[in-house]
Amino acid sequence: MTKQHEALFSHHEHALEKEYESCPKCSLSLQIRHSKHGPFLGCTGYPACDYSRPLVEHENMEHQIIAGSVCPECSHELAIKKGRYGIFIGCTNYPECKHIEHTEDEEEVIDCPECKKGHITQRVSRYGKTFYACDSYPKCKFAVNYHPVVGECEKCQFGLLVERKMSGEKRLVCAKKSCGHKQS
């Protein structure tokens, strides 16, 4: 290998070894660490020193209080908050009060065909995919990936249909996984 190639490889190996400021607790250097919430700066003296801070400072959504709004459960103010699944409106008295405002207009209420107690609600997975599940989870684990429609299957008489796109047109299909009958 020539000297030029060796220089390229040595630069590549040390490209991410950037010196950050020192830890305010123990004076050791800080380094980039990773968690499920993203990268952050942590002390190289961990676990003896537990100092950490976000790598990028984000705007704090917690302090954006909605003027004139009152929580119907505890009478505290409501605020715009940012959570794991996006922005939502919640009570400022959290964790004592867990009230969350639903921003979307509720569509027709569809009863769960399995447990007969809960209702089918729209949810978003941690990967951003929309699905529809029973709101009495974890007691009832019924869920479908397509938009539910009130109706009964012609073949098995299951109490829910889903709307699927097949060959460019929307078709109603039985929501029961073992059936899957396409309605005529």
Coordinates of N, CA and C in Angstrom, one line a residue, residues 64-70 77-80:
Q64 N -45.4 25.3 26.0 CA -46.3 26.0 25.1 C -47.8 25.7 25.6
I65 N -48.2 26.5 26.6 CA -49.5 26.4 27.2 C -50.5 27.1 26.3
I66 N -51.7 26.4 26.2 CA -52.7 27.0 25.4 C -53.6 27.9 26.2
A67 N -53.6 29.2 25.9 CA -54.3 30.2 26.7 C -55.8 29.9 26.7
G68 N -56.4 30.0 27.9 CA -57.8 29.8 28.0 C -58.3 28.4 27.9
S69 N -57.4 27.4 27.9 CA -57.9 26.0 27.9 C -57.8 25.4 29.3
V70 N -58.8 24.6 29.6 CA -58.9 24.0 30.9 C -59.1 22.5 30.8
E77 N -54.3 23.8 33.3 CA -54.3 24.3 31.9 C -53.8 23.1 31.0
L78 N -54.2 23.2 29.7 CA -53.7 22.3 28.7 C -52.5 22.9 27.9
A79 N -51.6 22.0 27.5 CA -50.4 22.4 26.8 C -50.2 21.6 25.6
I80 N -49.4 22.1 24.6 CA -49.0 21.4 23.4 C -47.7 20.6 23.8

